XYZ file of C-alpha atoms in Angstrom:
741
model
C -142.418 65.901 -78.552
C -141.159 68.642 -76.508
C -138.209 71.178 -76.914
C -136.341 69.148 -76.083
C -133.351 71.039 -77.053
C -134.121 74.014 -75.501
C -131.633 75.251 -72.771
C -128.212 73.162 -71.287
C -125.054 72.013 -71.728
C -123.869 70.655 -74.762
C -124.811 66.785 -73.349
C -128.061 68.133 -72.736
C -128.909 70.206 -75.929
C -127.131 73.521 -75.556
C -124.251 74.093 -78.053
C -120.853 73.594 -76.739
C -117.276 73.942 -78.061
C -114.514 71.127 -78.554
C -111.116 72.493 -79.589
C -112.138 75.596 -79.952
C -114.932 74.891 -82.475
C -119.082 75.324 -82.432
C -120.503 72.064 -81.703
C -123.971 71.083 -82.279
C -125.891 69.595 -78.968
C -126.146 65.501 -79.747
C -130.200 65.828 -80.019
C -129.483 68.045 -82.974
C -126.532 66.391 -84.832
C -128.463 63.070 -84.781
C -131.449 64.596 -86.268
C -129.281 66.340 -89.095
C -127.803 62.866 -90.165
C -131.123 61.705 -90.679
C -132.356 64.696 -92.245
C -129.351 64.776 -94.671
C -130.420 61.434 -95.628
C -134.451 61.796 -95.950
C -133.760 65.375 -98.180
C -131.546 63.527 -100.546
C -133.636 60.252 -101.221
C -136.518 62.136 -101.271
C -135.125 65.477 -103.284
C -133.466 63.197 -105.655
C -136.653 60.777 -106.356
C -138.793 64.236 -106.956
C -136.616 65.790 -109.491
C -135.512 62.886 -111.088
C -139.346 62.060 -112.276
C -140.640 65.385 -112.324
C -137.757 67.128 -114.428
C -136.124 63.933 -116.167
C -138.945 62.395 -116.769
C -142.201 64.580 -116.760
C -144.017 62.232 -114.310
C -145.433 64.109 -111.482
C -147.336 61.182 -109.863
C -144.430 59.021 -109.816
C -142.188 62.262 -108.411
C -144.851 62.762 -105.496
C -144.869 59.198 -104.530
C -141.285 58.879 -104.479
C -141.121 62.264 -102.323
C -143.430 61.050 -100.192
C -142.498 56.988 -100.333
C -139.212 58.935 -98.547
C -141.020 61.124 -96.200
C -143.181 59.184 -94.574
C -140.992 56.048 -93.946
C -138.001 58.212 -92.652
C -139.472 61.317 -91.849
C -143.164 60.231 -90.185
C -142.037 56.839 -89.175
C -139.926 56.171 -85.875
C -138.344 52.863 -86.644
C -135.455 52.256 -84.096
C -131.539 51.301 -84.549
C -129.263 52.677 -86.698
C -128.981 53.999 -90.444
C -128.351 49.972 -91.894
C -130.536 49.011 -89.256
C -133.258 50.769 -90.635
C -132.378 49.781 -93.957
C -132.754 46.567 -93.622
C -136.337 46.744 -92.063
C -137.128 49.034 -95.055
C -135.806 46.300 -97.616
C -138.661 43.981 -95.461
C -141.247 46.287 -96.236
C -141.009 47.210 -99.240
C -143.361 44.503 -100.994
C -146.133 45.828 -98.376
C -145.661 48.944 -99.500
C -146.279 48.313 -103.361
C -149.676 46.409 -101.913
C -150.805 49.051 -99.876
C -150.189 51.579 -102.697
C -152.077 49.260 -104.745
C -154.752 48.567 -102.859
C -155.654 52.298 -101.911
C -155.769 53.070 -105.708
C -158.268 50.551 -106.717
C -160.418 50.695 -102.840
C -160.547 54.690 -104.258
C -163.189 54.034 -107.363
C -165.949 54.647 -104.107
C -165.806 56.711 -100.826
C -167.528 53.897 -98.933
C -164.656 51.586 -100.198
C -162.285 53.954 -99.472
C -163.546 54.513 -95.759
C -163.952 50.645 -95.275
C -159.803 50.125 -96.551
C -159.270 52.506 -94.303
C -161.328 50.934 -91.207
C -159.507 47.482 -92.259
C -156.092 48.448 -93.175
C -155.667 51.199 -90.810
C -156.149 48.293 -87.884
C -154.163 45.914 -89.283
C -151.289 48.403 -89.723
C -151.161 49.645 -86.363
C -151.743 45.700 -84.817
C -148.554 45.234 -86.431
C -147.130 47.069 -83.100
C -147.375 43.498 -81.283
C -144.532 42.351 -83.390
C -141.844 44.838 -81.718
C -140.624 48.033 -81.984
C -139.227 47.926 -85.633
C -142.561 47.090 -86.809
C -144.468 49.729 -84.400
C -142.292 52.154 -85.708
C -142.672 51.388 -89.468
C -146.477 51.319 -89.306
C -147.296 55.518 -89.408
C -145.439 55.572 -92.588
C -146.729 52.419 -93.864
C -150.573 54.206 -92.800
C -148.823 57.143 -94.627
C -148.213 54.927 -98.227
C -152.010 53.594 -98.193
C -153.352 56.892 -97.518
C -151.708 58.757 -100.420
C -153.694 56.421 -103.171
C -156.690 56.391 -101.384
C -158.135 59.909 -102.487
C -159.021 61.286 -105.655
C -158.770 61.316 -108.365
C -159.484 57.398 -108.949
C -156.929 56.723 -111.725
C -156.107 53.382 -112.051
C -154.722 53.737 -114.795
C -151.527 55.581 -113.093
C -150.867 51.931 -110.783
C -147.500 51.644 -112.813
C -146.238 55.360 -112.135
C -147.270 55.508 -108.527
C -145.338 52.106 -107.895
C -142.193 53.049 -109.364
C -141.857 56.155 -107.693
C -142.636 54.256 -104.269
C -140.106 52.238 -105.349
C -137.491 54.306 -106.387
C -138.123 56.683 -103.252
C -137.662 53.887 -100.642
C -134.809 52.171 -102.433
C -132.862 55.873 -102.661
C -133.925 55.979 -98.652
C -132.359 52.553 -97.973
C -128.851 53.744 -100.246
C -129.042 56.910 -98.057
C -129.484 55.194 -94.767
C -127.101 52.459 -95.476
C -123.847 54.653 -96.651
C -124.397 58.361 -96.189
C -122.704 59.426 -92.307
C -123.327 55.817 -90.781
C -123.556 55.863 -86.865
C -121.691 53.659 -84.406
C -123.410 50.588 -84.201
C -124.853 49.681 -80.817
C -124.523 46.759 -78.184
C -126.025 44.070 -79.522
C -128.831 42.170 -76.441
C -126.591 39.115 -77.276
C -123.385 40.354 -76.410
C -125.034 42.187 -72.910
C -126.673 38.760 -72.270
C -123.141 37.312 -73.003
C -121.932 39.559 -70.649
C -123.929 38.866 -67.943
C -122.902 35.240 -68.142
C -119.362 35.635 -68.241
C -119.925 37.777 -64.992
C -122.093 35.335 -63.276
C -118.979 32.532 -64.221
C -117.222 34.775 -62.102
C -119.428 35.279 -59.246
C -120.360 31.977 -59.225
C -115.952 30.897 -59.458
C -115.287 33.726 -56.124
C -118.493 31.804 -54.372
C -116.839 28.890 -54.731
C -112.984 29.380 -53.340
C -111.908 31.399 -50.134
C -113.255 33.361 -48.833
C -116.417 32.092 -50.057
C -117.679 35.523 -51.636
C -117.549 37.624 -54.595
C -114.982 40.526 -54.410
C -116.470 44.040 -54.592
C -115.180 44.621 -57.816
C -117.374 41.322 -58.863
C -120.398 42.598 -57.233
C -120.274 45.918 -58.517
C -120.201 44.524 -61.918
C -122.648 41.958 -61.455
C -125.293 44.593 -60.527
C -124.091 46.418 -63.576
C -124.785 43.832 -65.542
C -128.018 43.000 -64.547
C -129.077 46.516 -64.740
C -127.544 46.707 -68.340
C -130.439 44.118 -69.582
C -133.164 45.925 -68.120
C -135.313 47.327 -71.433
C -135.674 50.752 -70.373
C -131.781 50.786 -70.539
C -131.697 48.694 -74.029
C -131.786 50.533 -77.343
C -135.351 50.001 -78.985
C -133.687 48.614 -82.188
C -131.682 45.631 -79.780
C -134.743 44.311 -77.685
C -135.857 41.035 -78.123
C -139.575 41.401 -78.978
C -140.541 39.311 -81.634
C -142.476 36.569 -81.523
C -140.770 33.767 -82.592
C -138.240 31.530 -81.218
C -134.813 33.495 -81.277
C -136.093 36.411 -79.880
C -138.211 34.637 -77.285
C -135.408 32.656 -76.472
C -132.955 35.685 -76.375
C -135.642 38.381 -74.043
C -135.533 34.666 -71.759
C -132.014 34.697 -71.901
C -131.972 38.255 -70.584
C -134.398 37.545 -67.782
C -132.556 34.202 -66.765
C -129.002 36.018 -66.628
C -130.606 38.780 -64.269
C -132.216 36.192 -61.997
C -128.873 33.875 -61.856
C -126.843 37.100 -61.006
C -129.481 37.866 -58.312
C -129.018 34.016 -56.908
C -125.885 34.334 -56.359
C -125.751 37.436 -54.825
C -128.231 36.091 -52.339
C -126.647 32.784 -51.624
C -126.610 31.939 -47.928
C -123.051 32.293 -46.616
C -120.834 28.815 -46.300
C -120.818 27.671 -42.675
C -117.643 27.201 -40.848
C -116.171 23.163 -40.869
C -118.313 22.207 -43.409
C -117.004 19.698 -46.230
C -117.183 21.306 -49.803
C -119.289 18.674 -51.267
C -122.227 19.635 -47.743
C -121.718 23.355 -49.093
C -122.622 22.421 -52.647
C -118.816 24.101 -53.808
C -118.931 21.784 -56.766
C -122.842 22.613 -58.031
C -121.000 26.331 -58.028
C -118.048 25.241 -60.157
C -120.732 23.633 -62.677
C -122.893 26.394 -62.394
C -119.997 28.554 -63.363
C -118.864 26.568 -66.211
C -122.343 26.176 -67.888
C -122.765 30.416 -67.823
C -118.916 30.465 -68.848
C -120.909 28.084 -71.548
C -123.654 30.123 -72.066
C -121.361 33.418 -72.910
C -119.103 31.508 -75.931
C -122.244 30.320 -77.323
C -124.011 33.704 -77.190
C -121.053 34.817 -78.756
C -120.442 32.133 -81.532
C -117.512 30.976 -80.164
C -116.409 27.802 -82.397
C -117.132 24.824 -80.246
C -120.035 26.016 -77.628
C -121.504 23.302 -75.710
C -125.117 22.558 -76.460
C -127.333 23.499 -73.733
C -127.881 21.305 -70.937
C -131.442 19.300 -71.480
C -133.018 15.868 -71.063
C -131.642 13.446 -68.509
C -128.444 15.582 -67.713
C -130.304 18.388 -66.501
C -132.785 16.013 -64.477
C -129.548 14.442 -62.715
C -128.143 18.110 -62.381
C -131.484 19.250 -61.017
C -131.507 15.689 -58.453
C -127.470 16.666 -57.184
C -128.941 20.112 -55.567
C -132.140 18.812 -54.042
C -132.466 19.181 -49.844
C -132.217 15.777 -48.423
C -132.878 14.386 -44.869
C -130.756 14.273 -41.935
C -128.913 17.387 -42.770
C -129.362 20.332 -40.347
C -131.704 23.116 -41.430
C -129.129 25.660 -42.219
C -127.319 23.195 -44.732
C -130.745 22.025 -46.544
C -131.973 25.646 -46.603
C -128.349 26.557 -48.794
C -129.187 23.390 -50.961
C -132.398 24.869 -51.524
C -130.881 28.323 -52.587
C -128.188 26.299 -54.258
C -131.504 24.531 -56.484
C -132.677 28.407 -57.255
C -129.154 29.225 -58.729
C -128.556 25.682 -60.776
C -131.992 26.172 -62.384
C -131.386 29.463 -63.617
C -128.072 28.297 -64.707
C -129.753 25.605 -66.522
C -132.964 28.000 -67.707
C -129.797 30.419 -68.886
C -127.982 27.546 -70.687
C -131.099 26.571 -72.575
C -132.516 30.034 -73.264
C -129.145 31.030 -74.799
C -129.446 27.736 -77.402
C -132.982 28.876 -78.118
C -131.652 32.189 -79.256
C -128.531 31.207 -81.165
C -130.057 27.608 -82.927
C -133.929 28.369 -82.838
C -136.730 26.179 -83.265
C -135.824 22.817 -81.724
C -137.216 19.927 -84.321
C -136.786 16.438 -82.625
C -137.715 15.224 -79.273
C -134.948 16.144 -76.847
C -134.586 19.324 -75.653
C -136.204 21.267 -72.553
C -139.760 20.019 -71.273
C -142.897 22.073 -71.855
C -143.408 24.869 -69.331
C -141.146 27.739 -69.264
C -139.883 26.839 -72.845
C -143.648 26.224 -74.392
C -142.412 27.939 -77.688
C -139.154 25.797 -78.242
C -140.927 23.653 -80.855
C -143.519 25.481 -81.939
C -143.333 26.983 -85.557
C -143.050 31.128 -86.812
C -146.377 31.045 -87.610
C -147.795 29.671 -84.832
C -146.084 31.443 -82.945
C -147.262 34.647 -84.313
C -150.756 33.616 -84.533
C -150.373 33.175 -80.666
C -149.293 36.699 -79.823
C -151.778 37.871 -82.395
C -154.922 36.016 -80.254
C -152.959 36.905 -76.973
C -153.774 40.990 -77.825
C -156.942 40.707 -79.475
C -158.929 41.712 -76.664
C -159.675 45.068 -74.941
C -157.131 45.123 -72.211
C -154.551 45.105 -74.691
C -152.748 48.470 -75.545
C -152.054 47.121 -79.000
C -155.473 46.498 -79.580
C -156.694 49.688 -77.768
C -154.238 51.717 -80.067
C -155.330 50.205 -83.176
C -158.869 50.745 -82.967
C -158.363 54.047 -81.492
C -156.468 55.330 -84.976
C -158.596 52.929 -87.459
C -161.476 55.038 -86.100
C -160.075 58.287 -86.432
C -158.910 57.570 -89.998
C -161.999 56.113 -91.300
C -163.757 58.873 -89.889
C -161.111 61.119 -91.387
C -161.837 59.692 -94.991
C -165.336 60.048 -94.910
C -165.254 63.538 -93.657
C -162.466 64.256 -96.297
C -164.626 62.295 -99.083
C -167.143 65.415 -99.147
C -166.658 67.525 -101.934
C -166.552 70.600 -100.080
C -162.958 69.496 -98.034
C -160.111 70.017 -100.944
C -156.746 68.116 -100.497
C -158.421 65.651 -97.528
C -155.591 64.137 -97.504
C -153.963 66.400 -94.914
C -156.963 66.203 -92.697
C -155.939 62.461 -92.321
C -152.459 63.254 -92.176
C -153.088 65.445 -89.326
C -155.236 63.021 -87.306
C -152.420 60.291 -87.907
C -149.608 62.573 -86.723
C -151.631 64.196 -84.111
C -153.513 61.451 -82.335
C -151.612 60.005 -79.391
C -151.872 57.263 -76.880
C -153.453 59.345 -74.303
C -155.824 62.267 -74.236
C -153.576 64.744 -72.894
C -150.875 63.971 -75.421
C -153.199 64.388 -77.748
C -154.159 67.432 -76.897
C -151.096 68.889 -76.083
C -150.059 67.958 -79.556
C -152.463 69.147 -81.390
C -152.516 72.732 -79.520
C -148.750 72.934 -80.803
C -149.629 72.100 -84.218
C -152.693 74.351 -84.835
C -150.042 77.097 -83.908
C -147.581 75.953 -85.695
C -149.463 75.151 -88.619
C -151.088 78.855 -88.513
C -147.670 80.139 -88.521
C -146.270 78.053 -91.455
C -149.726 78.889 -93.148
C -149.188 82.543 -92.806
C -145.607 82.468 -94.059
C -146.955 80.302 -97.064
C -149.209 82.537 -98.372
C -146.770 85.719 -98.461
C -144.164 83.503 -99.928
C -147.022 82.028 -102.465
C -148.275 85.771 -102.853
C -144.569 86.746 -103.892
C -143.277 84.399 -105.910
C -146.191 83.757 -107.859
C -145.646 80.787 -110.169
C -141.811 80.621 -110.875
C -141.294 77.360 -110.215
C -137.397 77.755 -110.444
C -137.594 79.637 -106.836
C -140.094 76.595 -105.067
C -137.210 73.848 -106.674
C -134.245 75.879 -105.273
C -136.321 76.185 -101.790
C -137.468 72.768 -101.291
C -134.361 70.746 -100.037
C -133.165 73.505 -97.745
C -137.009 73.366 -96.215
C -136.419 69.746 -95.898
C -133.712 69.983 -94.162
C -134.325 72.178 -92.202
C -137.795 70.814 -91.047
C -136.854 67.030 -90.320
C -133.469 68.567 -88.295
C -135.510 71.295 -85.841
C -139.047 69.549 -85.863
C -138.167 65.690 -84.265
C -135.845 68.130 -81.356
C -137.988 71.514 -81.131
C -141.382 69.658 -81.459
C -144.516 69.286 -83.380
C -145.148 72.588 -83.573
C -142.325 73.734 -85.304
C -142.380 70.793 -87.566
C -146.001 71.711 -88.709
C -144.703 74.871 -89.426
C -142.022 73.827 -91.529
C -143.738 71.266 -93.142
C -146.647 73.571 -94.333
C -144.131 75.600 -96.494
C -142.566 72.041 -97.698
C -145.972 70.924 -98.833
C -146.483 74.626 -100.390
C -143.117 74.232 -102.412
C -144.160 70.716 -103.522
C -147.574 71.449 -104.805
C -146.328 74.725 -106.462
C -144.322 72.913 -108.964
C -146.706 69.903 -109.305
C -149.632 72.738 -110.950
C -150.283 76.277 -110.630
C -151.018 76.838 -106.593
C -152.232 80.602 -104.876
C -151.948 81.772 -101.704
C -155.439 80.173 -100.690
C -153.270 76.818 -100.345
C -152.494 78.090 -96.936
C -156.048 78.863 -96.066
C -156.847 74.802 -97.477
C -154.028 73.546 -95.464
C -155.095 75.140 -92.237
C -158.527 74.250 -92.884
C -157.733 70.529 -93.100
C -155.281 70.554 -90.377
C -158.347 72.296 -87.978
C -160.533 69.138 -89.061
C -158.187 65.931 -88.791
C -156.787 67.439 -85.089
C -160.335 67.642 -84.250
C -161.479 64.427 -85.225
C -157.922 62.882 -83.744
C -158.980 64.628 -80.157
C -162.843 63.057 -80.146
C -161.368 59.481 -80.597
C -158.462 60.619 -78.169
C -161.376 61.169 -75.608
C -163.792 58.271 -76.707
C -161.213 55.655 -76.930
C -159.326 54.662 -73.680
C -158.010 58.674 -73.369
C -155.470 57.461 -70.260
C -153.466 55.271 -72.630
C -151.473 52.767 -71.171
C -151.125 54.730 -67.126
C -154.286 53.306 -66.349
C -153.413 49.871 -68.227
C -150.112 49.369 -66.566
C -152.099 49.805 -63.324
C -154.694 47.451 -64.085
C -152.415 44.773 -66.020
C -150.173 44.526 -62.868
C -153.111 44.662 -60.738
C -154.302 41.425 -62.629
C -150.779 40.184 -62.403
C -150.435 40.134 -59.129
C -153.837 38.469 -58.729
C -153.080 35.666 -60.668
C -149.348 35.194 -59.226
C -150.908 34.918 -55.948
C -153.494 32.275 -56.502
C -150.832 30.467 -58.593
C -148.844 30.544 -55.163
C -151.598 29.365 -53.028
C -152.347 26.397 -55.480
C -148.375 25.319 -55.703
C -148.381 25.467 -51.911
C -151.366 23.059 -51.570
C -150.804 20.739 -53.927
C -147.195 20.417 -53.043
C -148.585 19.561 -49.589
C -151.609 17.577 -50.659
C -149.036 15.727 -53.252
C -151.009 13.248 -55.815
C -150.152 12.372 -59.593
C -147.998 14.960 -61.677
C -148.269 14.255 -65.558
C -145.265 14.872 -66.955
C -146.819 15.679 -70.527
C -148.859 18.393 -69.119
C -148.318 21.863 -68.601
C -147.779 22.176 -64.112
C -149.375 26.129 -64.632
C -152.265 27.300 -66.239
C -152.122 29.711 -69.158
C -154.126 32.706 -66.924
C -150.691 33.390 -65.088
C -148.885 33.482 -68.781
C -151.223 35.502 -70.487
C -151.421 38.147 -67.618
C -147.941 38.390 -67.752
C -147.922 39.275 -71.491
C -150.533 41.934 -71.038
C -148.802 43.324 -68.388
C -145.508 43.573 -70.506
C -147.029 45.196 -73.392
C -148.799 47.759 -71.298
C -145.207 48.746 -69.452
C -143.715 48.935 -72.746
C -145.849 51.466 -73.932
C -146.128 53.012 -70.660
C -142.123 53.883 -71.289
C -142.993 55.815 -74.456
C -145.876 58.139 -72.704
C -145.096 61.378 -71.261
C -145.942 61.219 -67.411
C -148.726 63.545 -66.702
C -149.424 65.298 -63.480
C -152.555 63.904 -62.674
C -151.635 60.340 -62.286
C -152.890 59.597 -58.821
C -154.801 56.555 -58.258
C -158.933 57.534 -57.788
C -159.826 56.930 -54.255
C -155.936 56.853 -52.963
C -155.642 60.179 -51.131
C -152.906 61.138 -53.126
C -153.439 65.200 -54.074
C -154.749 65.921 -57.682
C -152.045 67.852 -59.665
C -148.937 65.679 -57.813
C -147.447 62.854 -59.666
C -147.210 60.136 -56.777
C -143.727 58.281 -56.402
C -143.417 56.003 -59.420
C -143.549 52.554 -58.991
C -141.029 50.087 -60.194
C -143.432 48.273 -63.110
C -140.134 45.936 -63.711
C -140.497 44.660 -60.404
C -144.098 43.435 -60.601
C -143.107 41.795 -63.913
C -139.917 40.276 -62.340
C -142.290 38.879 -59.672
C -144.753 37.668 -62.185
C -141.779 35.694 -64.161
C -140.687 34.427 -60.509
C -143.627 33.156 -59.877
C -144.116 31.569 -62.806
C -140.764 29.718 -63.417
C -140.923 28.235 -59.483
C -144.045 27.030 -59.766
C -143.485 25.189 -63.168
C -140.265 23.765 -61.524
C -141.715 22.959 -58.267
C -144.903 21.640 -59.553
C -143.445 19.126 -62.375
C -143.365 15.290 -62.347
C -140.221 14.774 -60.213
C -137.296 13.736 -62.047
C -136.149 9.926 -61.994
C -133.509 7.774 -63.907
C -134.473 6.810 -67.338
C -134.708 3.248 -66.239
C -137.054 4.046 -63.766
C -139.586 5.341 -65.588
C -143.058 4.165 -66.130
C -145.528 5.481 -68.202
C -148.617 7.607 -66.984
C -148.455 10.238 -63.895
C -145.434 10.206 -61.505
C -147.550 9.963 -57.726
C -145.689 12.326 -55.589
C -146.608 11.391 -51.591
C -148.455 14.120 -49.232
C -146.077 16.014 -46.995
C -146.830 15.386 -43.087
C -149.300 17.508 -41.887
C -147.392 19.450 -39.929
C -145.217 20.177 -42.315
C -147.746 21.194 -44.623
C -149.337 23.273 -42.399
C -146.194 25.345 -41.989
C -145.719 25.352 -45.642
C -149.282 26.724 -46.645
C -149.205 29.403 -43.730
C -146.022 31.079 -45.488
C -148.101 30.226 -49.240
C -150.491 32.358 -47.355
C -148.333 35.129 -46.470
C -146.782 36.183 -49.936
C -149.986 35.220 -51.434
C -151.695 37.860 -49.273
C -149.197 40.463 -49.672
C -149.490 40.267 -53.299
C -153.010 40.935 -52.831
C -152.145 43.696 -50.508
C -149.540 45.272 -53.454
C -152.733 44.866 -56.028
C -155.000 46.406 -54.097
C -152.616 49.365 -53.657
C -152.215 49.543 -57.931
C -155.657 49.003 -58.708
C -156.911 51.980 -60.587
C -160.632 51.538 -60.677
C -160.530 53.037 -56.955
C -163.176 50.742 -55.392
C -161.781 50.426 -52.338
C -160.266 52.931 -49.811
C -156.172 52.159 -50.060
C -154.968 49.616 -47.785
C -152.020 49.845 -45.676
C -149.417 47.977 -46.500
C -147.675 47.008 -43.243
C -143.678 46.318 -42.667
C -141.934 43.015 -44.180
C -141.575 41.138 -40.507
C -138.117 39.627 -39.938
C -137.061 36.956 -42.260
C -137.413 34.144 -39.445
C -136.997 30.294 -40.294
C -140.175 28.595 -40.428
C -140.444 25.459 -37.794
C -141.833 21.623 -37.725
C -142.349 19.398 -35.126
C -141.826 17.082 -37.366
C -138.324 17.036 -39.532
C -139.679 17.924 -43.278
C -138.451 16.311 -46.552
C -136.010 17.897 -49.056
C -138.401 19.604 -51.194
C -140.186 21.567 -48.482
C -137.060 23.711 -48.331
C -137.054 23.889 -52.229
C -140.587 25.236 -51.637
C -139.617 27.215 -49.023
C -136.408 28.819 -50.766
C -138.812 29.733 -53.780
C -141.574 31.377 -51.283
C -138.679 33.572 -49.222
C -137.447 34.712 -52.748
C -140.878 36.246 -53.757
C -140.672 37.753 -50.709
C -137.807 40.068 -51.221
C -139.288 40.865 -54.958
C -142.038 42.035 -53.288
C -139.979 44.471 -51.395
C -138.746 46.744 -54.115
C -142.479 47.118 -55.550
C -143.589 47.796 -51.641
C -141.122 50.130 -51.216
C -142.327 52.347 -54.252
C -145.746 51.422 -54.470
C -146.493 52.574 -50.923
C -145.109 55.606 -49.006
C -146.391 55.600 -44.845
């Protein structure tokens, strides 16, 4: 965390005036609201048990339960959204406190538990921003009972205090200064679908193009669905069918808007049937139905699937006997229809959830539609259980660091070792640079806080009334200033908070400040060591590596798809048309990109061997353009390689045999596929973080000239050509950002 509150105007961190009144900066106002909630919950629980029931153990757990899940955790969303998450994790906190209590019987069992449970709690980040945000707080609730004294007889007080602290926090998050609700992702997707309906309607009537206002609205609607523009709490990042379907809905809506914007113009003198105007009207109706379904409108239609879907695709397939320009427009219309059908189906999954019958979309892009939630979660966990997953890297790093800290803290010469683990947990970052920066600030803040604490403890002595009076104001200041000014300020104020707490629980001298400073130094050193040894560059390297693998896997898929279509052969309707390698590469690239967005940008991110000057930030790469290209490859290959749709009465059991293309036509198609794949490989070499080879030049894309063949191509040639040409346009966005000539 940086000093976000330094300088600037009213909206950028500086104080401003509204109607003559002094107005706090927005960052401080948001932090103050959250600070007031945690202060009320922690203070009420602590004072209730300590002074009302004379139960210091329950008081300690009530305070730290509220502080851990509101101050240390970073659960995204509004107060009421966080309250829902807190209610869901309450049973998990009981289990963590109980297990931590009983494993504290021996140091070795406490260390083993820290290693296993620390890894598990960090790895739950694969479930999305909310589990990831709650994980640090849950870690603290396991760390607290895992320290001596070993007192299983106090388990009831520990659980009671934890429960009361979290319940008070839930009430505070729900009712104290509630925030304005954010726009749900479903509504953003519905707006994009409604905009697509207006675009399709304008494309289907004179002058056969979207107005300037509609085009701008379409660009804004598509941009609003970008993950970086969506609040964390609203991003569909879960493993279940509804969450996957909603993410698919947003991607389909962006794809549909993009393909409508790039639709070839209507040729003069052509009939509406030739130009596919009826199809555009059908696309508009489908998009409108999807918007209504996402908004929960009564009577909204069901997603188009099965024979209806196949008939819609058959209606847009290019046929022989038409001019090439007409066939290319029909191929582009096929891309539009496919995106509209994907949007309709994904919206149905997002709203209605898992399909339980045989009807519905085929396997392929909607592979998850009929899977149970446990199976989908298992796939998510297994897919990230490897050294190339940033979730796995983070879990290994923090679990090893916490286990090492617990082993050292078990020594008799380290009193209050809990603070050493707390320092390790709060200061270890996903990159070495960020870890070292947080340690420098934290040690400075802790030193200042220790000096203030020692002086105050020496001055006040054992008068608990003073410490009780100062605790709530100090909690309020700590959680207001800390999140805005950074970890140094937070550590300084938190040193005072813990001294006020422990001074009320037992007789305390000024040497408490000395012990806390020592523990923070030890915990910081452990965090620095494991930050150095375990993937020190975090997602900065992994996003390049995973994007490189994604582009290379996509290039293989493009070449294989073009060759398979050119050669013809059997198509099995029940088998996935594309291997799982591309989908797995997409998963790893998406997770690396998600973490990359949360990490600070360093001044030395130059690719090794690239010729970029060290110490200067290279031109930023549009990583989302890489992800969209991967999705476009996956979707197009699955659609084009699927068994051709036929009427139900004409279907025969077993594979469907597709005739090969004429050799001349096949040669044209494979050349275009090789061209697309070659450009993907060039861009992957530019992004490769290993630096094993010199950075290759990426020549400018040649003019978009129609591919010609001495033989009249069949209709499916133009469908494949449209897909490959669209991929070249996708690659231009990566090219512009990843390479500076």
